[in-house]
Coordinates of N, CA and C in Angstrom, one line a residue:
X439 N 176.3 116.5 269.4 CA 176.2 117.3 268.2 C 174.9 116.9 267.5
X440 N 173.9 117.9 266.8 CA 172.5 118.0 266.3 C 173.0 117.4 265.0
X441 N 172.0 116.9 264.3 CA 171.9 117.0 262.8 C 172.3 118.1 262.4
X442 N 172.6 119.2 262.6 CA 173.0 120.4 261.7 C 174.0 120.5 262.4
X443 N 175.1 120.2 262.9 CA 176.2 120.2 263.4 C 176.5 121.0 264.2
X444 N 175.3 121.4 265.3 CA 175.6 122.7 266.0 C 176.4 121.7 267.5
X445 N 177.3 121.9 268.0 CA 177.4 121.5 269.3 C 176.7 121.4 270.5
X446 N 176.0 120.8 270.8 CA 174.7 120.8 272.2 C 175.9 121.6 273.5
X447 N 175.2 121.8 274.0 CA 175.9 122.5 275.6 C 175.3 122.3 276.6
X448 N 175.2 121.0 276.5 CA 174.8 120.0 278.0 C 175.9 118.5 277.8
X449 N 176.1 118.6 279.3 CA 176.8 117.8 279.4 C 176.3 116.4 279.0
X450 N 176.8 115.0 279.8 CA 176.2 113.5 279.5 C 174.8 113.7 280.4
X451 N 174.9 114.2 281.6 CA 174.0 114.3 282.7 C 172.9 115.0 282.5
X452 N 172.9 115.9 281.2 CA 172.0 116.6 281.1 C 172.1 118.1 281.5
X453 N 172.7 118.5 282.0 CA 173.3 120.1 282.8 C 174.1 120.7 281.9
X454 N 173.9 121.9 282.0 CA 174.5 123.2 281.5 C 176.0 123.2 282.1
X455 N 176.8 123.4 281.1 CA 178.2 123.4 281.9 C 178.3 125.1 282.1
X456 N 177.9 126.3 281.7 CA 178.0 127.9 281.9 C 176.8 127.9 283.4
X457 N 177.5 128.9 284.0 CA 176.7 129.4 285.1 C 176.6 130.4 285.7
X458 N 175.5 131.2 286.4 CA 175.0 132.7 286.4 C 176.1 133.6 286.6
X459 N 177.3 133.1 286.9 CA 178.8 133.8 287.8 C 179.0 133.9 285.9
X460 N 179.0 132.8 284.7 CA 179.7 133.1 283.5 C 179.2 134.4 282.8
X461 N 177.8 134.4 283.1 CA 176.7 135.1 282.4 C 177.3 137.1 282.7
X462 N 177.6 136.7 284.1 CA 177.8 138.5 284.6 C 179.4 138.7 284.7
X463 N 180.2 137.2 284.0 CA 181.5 137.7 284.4 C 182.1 139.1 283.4
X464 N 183.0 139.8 284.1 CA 183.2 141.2 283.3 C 184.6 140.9 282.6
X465 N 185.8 139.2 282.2 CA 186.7 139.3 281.3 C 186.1 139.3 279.7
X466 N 186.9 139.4 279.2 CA 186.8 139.9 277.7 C 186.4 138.7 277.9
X467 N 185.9 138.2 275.9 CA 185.1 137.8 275.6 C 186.5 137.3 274.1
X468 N 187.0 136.3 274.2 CA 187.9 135.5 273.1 C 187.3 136.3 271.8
X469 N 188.4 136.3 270.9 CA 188.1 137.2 269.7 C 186.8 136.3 268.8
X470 N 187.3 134.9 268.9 CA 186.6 134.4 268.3 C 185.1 134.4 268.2
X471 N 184.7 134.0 269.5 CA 183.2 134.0 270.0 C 182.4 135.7 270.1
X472 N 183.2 136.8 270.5 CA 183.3 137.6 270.4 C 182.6 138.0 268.3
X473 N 183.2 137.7 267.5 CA 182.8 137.7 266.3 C 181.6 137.1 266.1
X474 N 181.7 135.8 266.3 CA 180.3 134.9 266.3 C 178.9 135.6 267.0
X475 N 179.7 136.1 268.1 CA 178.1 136.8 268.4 C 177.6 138.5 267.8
X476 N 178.7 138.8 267.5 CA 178.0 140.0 267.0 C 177.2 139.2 265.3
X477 N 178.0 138.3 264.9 CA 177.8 138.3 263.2 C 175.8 137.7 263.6
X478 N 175.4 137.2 264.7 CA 174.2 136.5 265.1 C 173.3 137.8 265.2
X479 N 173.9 138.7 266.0 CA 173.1 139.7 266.2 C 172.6 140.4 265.2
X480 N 173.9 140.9 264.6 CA 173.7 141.7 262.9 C 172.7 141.2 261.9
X481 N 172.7 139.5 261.8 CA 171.7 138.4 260.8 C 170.5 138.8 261.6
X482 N 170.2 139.0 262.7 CA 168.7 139.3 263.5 C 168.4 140.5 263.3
X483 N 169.4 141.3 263.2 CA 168.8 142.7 262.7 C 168.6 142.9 261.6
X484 N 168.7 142.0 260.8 CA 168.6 142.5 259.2 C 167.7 141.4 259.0
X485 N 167.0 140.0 259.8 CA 166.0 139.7 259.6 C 164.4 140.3 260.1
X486 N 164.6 140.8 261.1 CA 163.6 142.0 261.6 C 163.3 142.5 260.5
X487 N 163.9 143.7 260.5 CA 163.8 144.2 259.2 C 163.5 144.0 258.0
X488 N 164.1 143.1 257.4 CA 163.7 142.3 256.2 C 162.2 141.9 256.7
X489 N 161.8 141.4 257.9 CA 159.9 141.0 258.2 C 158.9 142.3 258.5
X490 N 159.8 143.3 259.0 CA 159.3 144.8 258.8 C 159.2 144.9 257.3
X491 N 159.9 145.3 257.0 CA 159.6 145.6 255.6 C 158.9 144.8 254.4
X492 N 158.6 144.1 254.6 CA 157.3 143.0 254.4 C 155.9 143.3 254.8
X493 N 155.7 143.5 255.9 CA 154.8 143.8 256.9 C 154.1 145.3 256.2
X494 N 155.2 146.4 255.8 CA 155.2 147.4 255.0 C 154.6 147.4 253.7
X495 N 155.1 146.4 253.0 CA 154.6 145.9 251.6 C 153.2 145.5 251.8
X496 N 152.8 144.9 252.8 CA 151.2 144.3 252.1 C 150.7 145.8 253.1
X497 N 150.8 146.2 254.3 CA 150.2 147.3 254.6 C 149.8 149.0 253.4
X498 N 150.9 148.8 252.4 CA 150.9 149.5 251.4 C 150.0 149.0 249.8
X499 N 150.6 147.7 249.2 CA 149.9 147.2 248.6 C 149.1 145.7 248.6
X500 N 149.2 145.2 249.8 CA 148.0 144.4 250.0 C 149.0 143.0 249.5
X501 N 150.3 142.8 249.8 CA 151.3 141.8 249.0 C 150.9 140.8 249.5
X502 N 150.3 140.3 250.5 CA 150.6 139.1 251.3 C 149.6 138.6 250.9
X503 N 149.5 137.2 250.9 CA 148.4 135.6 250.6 C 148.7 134.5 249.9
X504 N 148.1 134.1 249.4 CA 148.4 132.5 249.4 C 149.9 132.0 248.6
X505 N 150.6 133.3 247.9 CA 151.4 133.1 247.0 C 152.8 133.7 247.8
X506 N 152.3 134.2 248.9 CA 153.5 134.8 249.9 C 153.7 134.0 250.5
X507 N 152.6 132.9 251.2 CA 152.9 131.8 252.1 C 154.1 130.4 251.4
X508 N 152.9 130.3 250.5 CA 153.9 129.2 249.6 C 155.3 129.5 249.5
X509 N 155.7 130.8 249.0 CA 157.1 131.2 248.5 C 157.6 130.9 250.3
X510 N 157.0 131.3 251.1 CA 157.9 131.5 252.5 C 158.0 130.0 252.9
X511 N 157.0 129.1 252.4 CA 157.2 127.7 252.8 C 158.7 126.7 251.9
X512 N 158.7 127.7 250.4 CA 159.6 126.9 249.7 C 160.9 127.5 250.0
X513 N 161.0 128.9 250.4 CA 162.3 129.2 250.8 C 162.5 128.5 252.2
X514 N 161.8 128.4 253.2 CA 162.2 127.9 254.4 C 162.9 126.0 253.8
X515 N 162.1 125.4 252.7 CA 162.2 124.0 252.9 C 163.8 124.4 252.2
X516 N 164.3 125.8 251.5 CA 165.4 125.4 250.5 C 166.5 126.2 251.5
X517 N 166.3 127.0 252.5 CA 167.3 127.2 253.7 C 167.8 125.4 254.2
X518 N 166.9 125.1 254.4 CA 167.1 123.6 255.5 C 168.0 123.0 254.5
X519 N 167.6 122.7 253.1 CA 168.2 121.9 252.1 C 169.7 122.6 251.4
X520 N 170.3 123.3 252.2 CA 171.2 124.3 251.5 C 172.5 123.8 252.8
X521 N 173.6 123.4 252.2 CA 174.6 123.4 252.9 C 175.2 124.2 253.2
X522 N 175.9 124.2 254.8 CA 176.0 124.8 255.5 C 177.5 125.7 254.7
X523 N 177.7 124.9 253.9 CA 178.8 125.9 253.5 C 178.8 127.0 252.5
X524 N 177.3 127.0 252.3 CA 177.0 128.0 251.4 C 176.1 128.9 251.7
X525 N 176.8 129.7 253.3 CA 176.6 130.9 253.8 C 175.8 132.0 253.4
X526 N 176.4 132.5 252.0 CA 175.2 133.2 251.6 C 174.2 133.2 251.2
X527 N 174.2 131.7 250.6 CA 172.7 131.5 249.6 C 172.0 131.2 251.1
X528 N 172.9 130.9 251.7 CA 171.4 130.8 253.6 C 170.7 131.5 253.8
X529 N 171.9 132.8 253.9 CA 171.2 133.8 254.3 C 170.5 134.6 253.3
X530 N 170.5 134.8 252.0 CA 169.5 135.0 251.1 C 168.2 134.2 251.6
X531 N 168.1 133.3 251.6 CA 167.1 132.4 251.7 C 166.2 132.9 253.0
X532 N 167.1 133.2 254.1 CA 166.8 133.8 255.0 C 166.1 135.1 255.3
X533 N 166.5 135.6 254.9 CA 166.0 137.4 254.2 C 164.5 137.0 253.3
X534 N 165.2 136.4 252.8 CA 163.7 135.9 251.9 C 162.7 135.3 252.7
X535 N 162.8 134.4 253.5 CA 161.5 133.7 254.6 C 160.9 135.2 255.5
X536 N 161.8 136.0 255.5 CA 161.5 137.3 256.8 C 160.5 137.5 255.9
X537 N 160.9 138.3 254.9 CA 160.1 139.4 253.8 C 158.8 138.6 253.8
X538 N 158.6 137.3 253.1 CA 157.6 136.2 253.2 C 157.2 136.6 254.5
X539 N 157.5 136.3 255.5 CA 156.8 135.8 256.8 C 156.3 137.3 256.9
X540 N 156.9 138.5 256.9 CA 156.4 140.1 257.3 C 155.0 140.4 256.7
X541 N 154.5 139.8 255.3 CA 153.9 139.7 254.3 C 152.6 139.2 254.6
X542 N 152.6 138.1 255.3 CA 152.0 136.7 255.6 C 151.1 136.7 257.1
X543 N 152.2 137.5 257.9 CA 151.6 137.2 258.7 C 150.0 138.2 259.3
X544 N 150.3 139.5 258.3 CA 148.6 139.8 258.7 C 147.6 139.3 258.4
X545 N 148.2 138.3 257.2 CA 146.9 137.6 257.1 C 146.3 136.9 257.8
X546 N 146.9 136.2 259.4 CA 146.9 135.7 260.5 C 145.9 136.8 261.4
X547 N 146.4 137.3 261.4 CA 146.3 138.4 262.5 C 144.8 139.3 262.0
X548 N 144.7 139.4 261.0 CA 143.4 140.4 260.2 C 142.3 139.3 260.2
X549 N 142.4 137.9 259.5 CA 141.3 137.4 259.5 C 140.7 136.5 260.8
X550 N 141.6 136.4 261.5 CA 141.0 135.4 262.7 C 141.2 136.3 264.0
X551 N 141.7 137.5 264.5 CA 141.8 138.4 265.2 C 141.6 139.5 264.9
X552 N 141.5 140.0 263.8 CA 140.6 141.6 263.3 C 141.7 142.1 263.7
X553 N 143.0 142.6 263.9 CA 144.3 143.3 264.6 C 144.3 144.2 263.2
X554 N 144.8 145.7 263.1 CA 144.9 146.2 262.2 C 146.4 145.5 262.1
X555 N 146.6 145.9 260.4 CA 148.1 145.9 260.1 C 149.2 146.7 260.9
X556 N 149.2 147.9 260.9 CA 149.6 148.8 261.6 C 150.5 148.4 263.1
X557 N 149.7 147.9 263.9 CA 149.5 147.2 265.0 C 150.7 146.2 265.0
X558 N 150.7 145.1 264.2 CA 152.1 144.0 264.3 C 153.3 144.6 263.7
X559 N 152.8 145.9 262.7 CA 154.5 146.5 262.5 C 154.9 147.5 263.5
X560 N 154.1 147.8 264.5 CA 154.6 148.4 265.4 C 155.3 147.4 266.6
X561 N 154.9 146.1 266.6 CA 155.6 145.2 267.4 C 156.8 144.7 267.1
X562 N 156.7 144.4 265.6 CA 158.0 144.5 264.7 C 158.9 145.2 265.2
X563 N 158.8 146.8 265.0 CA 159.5 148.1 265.5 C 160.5 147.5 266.3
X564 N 159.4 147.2 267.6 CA 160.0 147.1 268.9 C 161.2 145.8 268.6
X565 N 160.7 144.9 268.4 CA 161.8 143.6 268.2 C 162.8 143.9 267.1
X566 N 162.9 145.0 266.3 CA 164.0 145.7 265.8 C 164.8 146.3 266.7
X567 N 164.1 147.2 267.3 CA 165.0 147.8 268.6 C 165.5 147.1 269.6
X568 N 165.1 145.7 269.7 CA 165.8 144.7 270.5 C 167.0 144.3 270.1
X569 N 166.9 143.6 268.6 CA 168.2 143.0 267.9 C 169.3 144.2 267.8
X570 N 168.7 145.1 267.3 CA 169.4 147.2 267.2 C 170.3 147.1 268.1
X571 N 170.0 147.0 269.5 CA 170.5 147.3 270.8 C 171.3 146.3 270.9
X572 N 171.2 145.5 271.1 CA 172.3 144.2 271.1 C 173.7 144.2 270.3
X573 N 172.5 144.1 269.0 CA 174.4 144.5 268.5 C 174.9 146.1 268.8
X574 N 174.4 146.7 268.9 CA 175.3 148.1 268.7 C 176.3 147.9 270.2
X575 N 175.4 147.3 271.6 CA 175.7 147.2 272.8 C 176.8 146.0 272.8
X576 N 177.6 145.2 271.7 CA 178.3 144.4 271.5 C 179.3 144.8 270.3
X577 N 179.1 146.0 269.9 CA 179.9 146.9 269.2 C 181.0 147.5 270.4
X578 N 180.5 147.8 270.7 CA 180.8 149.1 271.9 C 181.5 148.4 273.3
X579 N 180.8 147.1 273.4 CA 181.7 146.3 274.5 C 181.9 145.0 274.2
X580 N 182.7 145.2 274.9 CA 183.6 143.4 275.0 C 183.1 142.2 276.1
X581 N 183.1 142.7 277.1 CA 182.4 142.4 277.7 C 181.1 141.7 278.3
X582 N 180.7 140.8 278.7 CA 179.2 139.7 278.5 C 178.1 140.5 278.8
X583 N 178.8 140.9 280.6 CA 177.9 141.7 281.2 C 177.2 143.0 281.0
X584 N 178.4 143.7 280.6 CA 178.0 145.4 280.0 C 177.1 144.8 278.7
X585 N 177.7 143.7 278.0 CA 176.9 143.8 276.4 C 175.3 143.6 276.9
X586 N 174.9 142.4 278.2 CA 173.4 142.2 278.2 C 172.8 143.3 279.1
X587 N 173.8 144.1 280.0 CA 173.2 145.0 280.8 C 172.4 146.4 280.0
X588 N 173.8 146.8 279.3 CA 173.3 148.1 278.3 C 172.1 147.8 277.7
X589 N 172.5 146.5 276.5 CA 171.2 146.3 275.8 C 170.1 145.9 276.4
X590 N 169.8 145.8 277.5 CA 168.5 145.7 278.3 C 168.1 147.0 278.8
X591 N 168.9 148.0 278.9 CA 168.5 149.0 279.4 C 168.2 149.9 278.6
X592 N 169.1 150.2 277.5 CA 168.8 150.9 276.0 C 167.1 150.3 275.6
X593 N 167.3 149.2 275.1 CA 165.8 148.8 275.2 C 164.9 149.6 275.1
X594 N 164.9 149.2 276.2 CA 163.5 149.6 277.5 C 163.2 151.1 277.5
X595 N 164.5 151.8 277.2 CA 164.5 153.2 277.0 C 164.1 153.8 275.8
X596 N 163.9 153.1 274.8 CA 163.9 153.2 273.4 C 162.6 152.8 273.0
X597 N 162.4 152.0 273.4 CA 160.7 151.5 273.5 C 159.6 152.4 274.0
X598 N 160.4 152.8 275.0 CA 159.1 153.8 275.8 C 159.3 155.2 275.4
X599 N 160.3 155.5 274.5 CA 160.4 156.6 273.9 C 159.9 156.9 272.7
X600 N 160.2 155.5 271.8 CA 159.3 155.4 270.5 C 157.9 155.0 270.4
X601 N 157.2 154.5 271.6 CA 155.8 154.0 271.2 C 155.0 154.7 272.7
X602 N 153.9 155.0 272.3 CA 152.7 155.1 273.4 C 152.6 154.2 274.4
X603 N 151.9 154.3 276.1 CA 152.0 153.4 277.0 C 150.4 153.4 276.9
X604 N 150.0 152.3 276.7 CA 148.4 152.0 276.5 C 149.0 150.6 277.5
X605 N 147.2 149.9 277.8 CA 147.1 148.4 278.5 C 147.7 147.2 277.4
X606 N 147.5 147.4 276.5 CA 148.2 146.4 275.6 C 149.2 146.2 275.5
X607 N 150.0 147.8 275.0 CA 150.9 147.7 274.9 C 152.4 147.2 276.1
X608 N 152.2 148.0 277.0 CA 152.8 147.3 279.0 C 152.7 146.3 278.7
X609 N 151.8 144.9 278.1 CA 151.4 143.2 278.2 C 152.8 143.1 277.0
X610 N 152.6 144.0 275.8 CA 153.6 144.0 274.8 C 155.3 144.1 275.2
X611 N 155.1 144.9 276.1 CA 156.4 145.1 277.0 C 157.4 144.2 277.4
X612 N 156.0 143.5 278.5 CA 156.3 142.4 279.4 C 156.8 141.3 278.4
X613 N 156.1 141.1 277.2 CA 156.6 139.9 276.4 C 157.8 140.1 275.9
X614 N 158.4 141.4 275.1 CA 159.5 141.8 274.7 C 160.8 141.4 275.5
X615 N 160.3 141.6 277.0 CA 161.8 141.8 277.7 C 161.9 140.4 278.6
X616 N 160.9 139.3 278.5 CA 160.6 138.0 278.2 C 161.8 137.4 277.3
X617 N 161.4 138.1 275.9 CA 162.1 137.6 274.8 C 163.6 138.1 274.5
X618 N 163.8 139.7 275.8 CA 165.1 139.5 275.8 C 165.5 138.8 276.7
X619 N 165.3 138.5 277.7 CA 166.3 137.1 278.6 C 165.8 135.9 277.9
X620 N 165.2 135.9 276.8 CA 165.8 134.5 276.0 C 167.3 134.7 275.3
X621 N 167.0 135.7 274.8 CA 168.3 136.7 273.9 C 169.3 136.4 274.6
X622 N 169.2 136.4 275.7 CA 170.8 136.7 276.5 C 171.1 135.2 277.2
X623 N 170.0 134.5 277.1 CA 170.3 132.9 277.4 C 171.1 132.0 276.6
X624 N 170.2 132.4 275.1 CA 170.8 132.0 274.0 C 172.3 132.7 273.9
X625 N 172.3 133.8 273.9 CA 173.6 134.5 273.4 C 174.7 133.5 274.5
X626 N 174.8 133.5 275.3 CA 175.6 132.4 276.2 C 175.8 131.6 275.9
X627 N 175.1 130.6 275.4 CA 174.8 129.5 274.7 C 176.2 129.8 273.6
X628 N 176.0 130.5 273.0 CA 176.5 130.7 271.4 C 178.1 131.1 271.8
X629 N 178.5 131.8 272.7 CA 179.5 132.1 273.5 C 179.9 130.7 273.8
X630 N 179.7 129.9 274.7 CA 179.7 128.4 275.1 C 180.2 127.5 273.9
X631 N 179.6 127.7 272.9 CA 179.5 126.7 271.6 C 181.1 127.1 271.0
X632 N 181.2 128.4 271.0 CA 182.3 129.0 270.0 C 183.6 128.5 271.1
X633 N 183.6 128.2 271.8 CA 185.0 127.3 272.2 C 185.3 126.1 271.7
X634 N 184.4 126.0 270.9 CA 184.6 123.9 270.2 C 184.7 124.2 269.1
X635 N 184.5 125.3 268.2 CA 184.7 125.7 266.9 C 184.0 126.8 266.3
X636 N 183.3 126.3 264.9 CA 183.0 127.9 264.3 C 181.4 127.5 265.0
X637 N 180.9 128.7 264.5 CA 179.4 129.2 264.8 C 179.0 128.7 263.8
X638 N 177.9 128.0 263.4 CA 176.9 128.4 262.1 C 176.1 129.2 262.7
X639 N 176.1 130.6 262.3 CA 175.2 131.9 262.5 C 173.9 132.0 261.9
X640 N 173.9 131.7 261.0 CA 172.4 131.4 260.1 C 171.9 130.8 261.0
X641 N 172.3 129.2 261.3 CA 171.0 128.6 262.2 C 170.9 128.8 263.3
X642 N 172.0 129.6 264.1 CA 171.5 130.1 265.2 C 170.5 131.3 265.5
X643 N 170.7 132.5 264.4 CA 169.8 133.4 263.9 C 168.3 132.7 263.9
X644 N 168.2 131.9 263.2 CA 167.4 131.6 262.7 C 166.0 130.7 263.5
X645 N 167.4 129.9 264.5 CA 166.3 129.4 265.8 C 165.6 130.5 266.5
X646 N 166.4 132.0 266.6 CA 166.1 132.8 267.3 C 164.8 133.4 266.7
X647 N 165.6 133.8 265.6 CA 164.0 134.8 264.8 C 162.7 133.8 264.3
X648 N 162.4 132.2 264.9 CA 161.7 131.8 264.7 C 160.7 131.3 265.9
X649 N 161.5 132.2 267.1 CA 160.6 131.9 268.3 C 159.6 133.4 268.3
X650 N 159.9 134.5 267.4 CA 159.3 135.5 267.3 C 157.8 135.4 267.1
X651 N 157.2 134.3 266.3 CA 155.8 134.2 265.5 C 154.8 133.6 267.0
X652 N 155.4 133.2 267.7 CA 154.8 132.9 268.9 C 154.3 134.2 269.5
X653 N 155.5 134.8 270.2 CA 155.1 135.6 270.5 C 154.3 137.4 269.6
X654 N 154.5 137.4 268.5 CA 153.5 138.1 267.9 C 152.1 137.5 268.6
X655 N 151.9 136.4 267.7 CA 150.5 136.0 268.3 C 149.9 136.1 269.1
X656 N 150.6 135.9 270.2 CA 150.1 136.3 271.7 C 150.2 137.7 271.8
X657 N 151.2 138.7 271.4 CA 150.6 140.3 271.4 C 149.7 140.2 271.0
X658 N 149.1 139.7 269.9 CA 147.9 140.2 269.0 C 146.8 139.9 269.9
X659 N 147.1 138.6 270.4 CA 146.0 138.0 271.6 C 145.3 139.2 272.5
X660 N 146.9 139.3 273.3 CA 146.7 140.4 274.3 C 146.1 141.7 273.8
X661 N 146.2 142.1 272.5 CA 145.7 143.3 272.1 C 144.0 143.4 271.8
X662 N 143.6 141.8 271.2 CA 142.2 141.7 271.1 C 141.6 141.6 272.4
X663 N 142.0 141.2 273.6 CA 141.6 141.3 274.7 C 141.4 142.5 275.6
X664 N 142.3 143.6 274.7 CA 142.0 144.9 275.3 C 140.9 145.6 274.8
X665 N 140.8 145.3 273.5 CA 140.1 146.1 272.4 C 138.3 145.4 272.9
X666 N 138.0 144.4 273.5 CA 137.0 143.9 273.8 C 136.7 144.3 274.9
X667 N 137.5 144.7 276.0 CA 137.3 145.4 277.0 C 136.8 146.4 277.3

């Protein structure tokens, strides 16, 4: 067990005790864990969003800089500092780091990569449509396999319906559906954990929606590499 009391899911040896047969098995899914992972999914989709609509805010009035950072640094130090048993004020806090971080991050991306604004909320978009599909695809099924199969396929279908196929964007693709078989590694994970007790959903959200800034960056990468081309 971590400092934040989440249960590890490796054994003494170091090995995963879940295996590729648990990943695609088709029995239900215990009520409990079953709950735990939708409530993960739902916090990711309303953290998206919350960094979309941020991303909207300075694209509109120019919100984001040095007073957006700081706030996203003090809310992130007062998430960490907030006990686990006070669920909401987390997730407030949480919601708050997104909006911060949506805000913040073109200032990344504009001064040291020239990327319009435009450009990262349309990547946003897509990583909305990721968390979107998941949960709705865990709405609708019970199921492990149908829940990662649909929402990998909805996806993909939704993506290529909502945005343009340019050379950046296909590299944007490739990273997205990267970042969903992290989704569905982790989501196993979380499945796995919820047999030893409750979930803390916030920090599992939270590990999730914070591997996202990585990969922006590297879209933006991939996109200044086209635009030089």
């Amino acid at each position: 067990m971590d400092a934040k009391g989440v249960r590890c899911t490796v054994n003494v040896h170091g090995v995963l005790n879940w295996t590729r047969q648990d990943m695609m098995s088709s029995a239900p899914i215990t009520q409990h864990a079953y709950t735990s992972l939708k409530t993960v999914y739902v916090t990711l989709l309303l953290a998206i969003l919350a960094t979309t609509f941020g991303s909207y805010l300075h694209l509109i009035w120019e919100t984001g800089g040095m007073l957006s950072i700081i706030k996203c640094g003090s809310s992130l130090l007062l998430l960490y500092r907030t006990p686990q048993q006070r669920v909401l004020s987390r997730l407030l806090y949480l919601m708050d780091v997104a909006i911060c971080f949506g805000a913040s991050v073109s200032l990344f991306t504009k001064y040291f990569f020239e990327i319009d604004q435009s450009t990262v909320i349309r990547f946003l978009q897509g990583a909305a449509i990721v968390f979107g599909c998941f949960w709705c695809a865990a709405k609708v099924h019970r199921e492990r396999s149908y829940i990662y199969i649909t929402s990998l396929f909805s996806t993909c279908i939704l993506i290529l319906l909502r945005f343009d196929v340019s050379q950046w964007t296909l590299k944007a693709y490739v990273l997205l559906a990267l970042f969903m078989g992290y989704l569905v590694l982790y989501s196993q994970e979380i499945l796995y954990n919820a047999r030893f007790g409750e979930i803390n959903f916030a920090n599992c959200a939270f590990t999730i929606f914070f591997c996202l800034p990585a990969i922006v960056v590297h879209a933006v990468r991939l996109c200044l590499g086209a635009n030089m081309h």
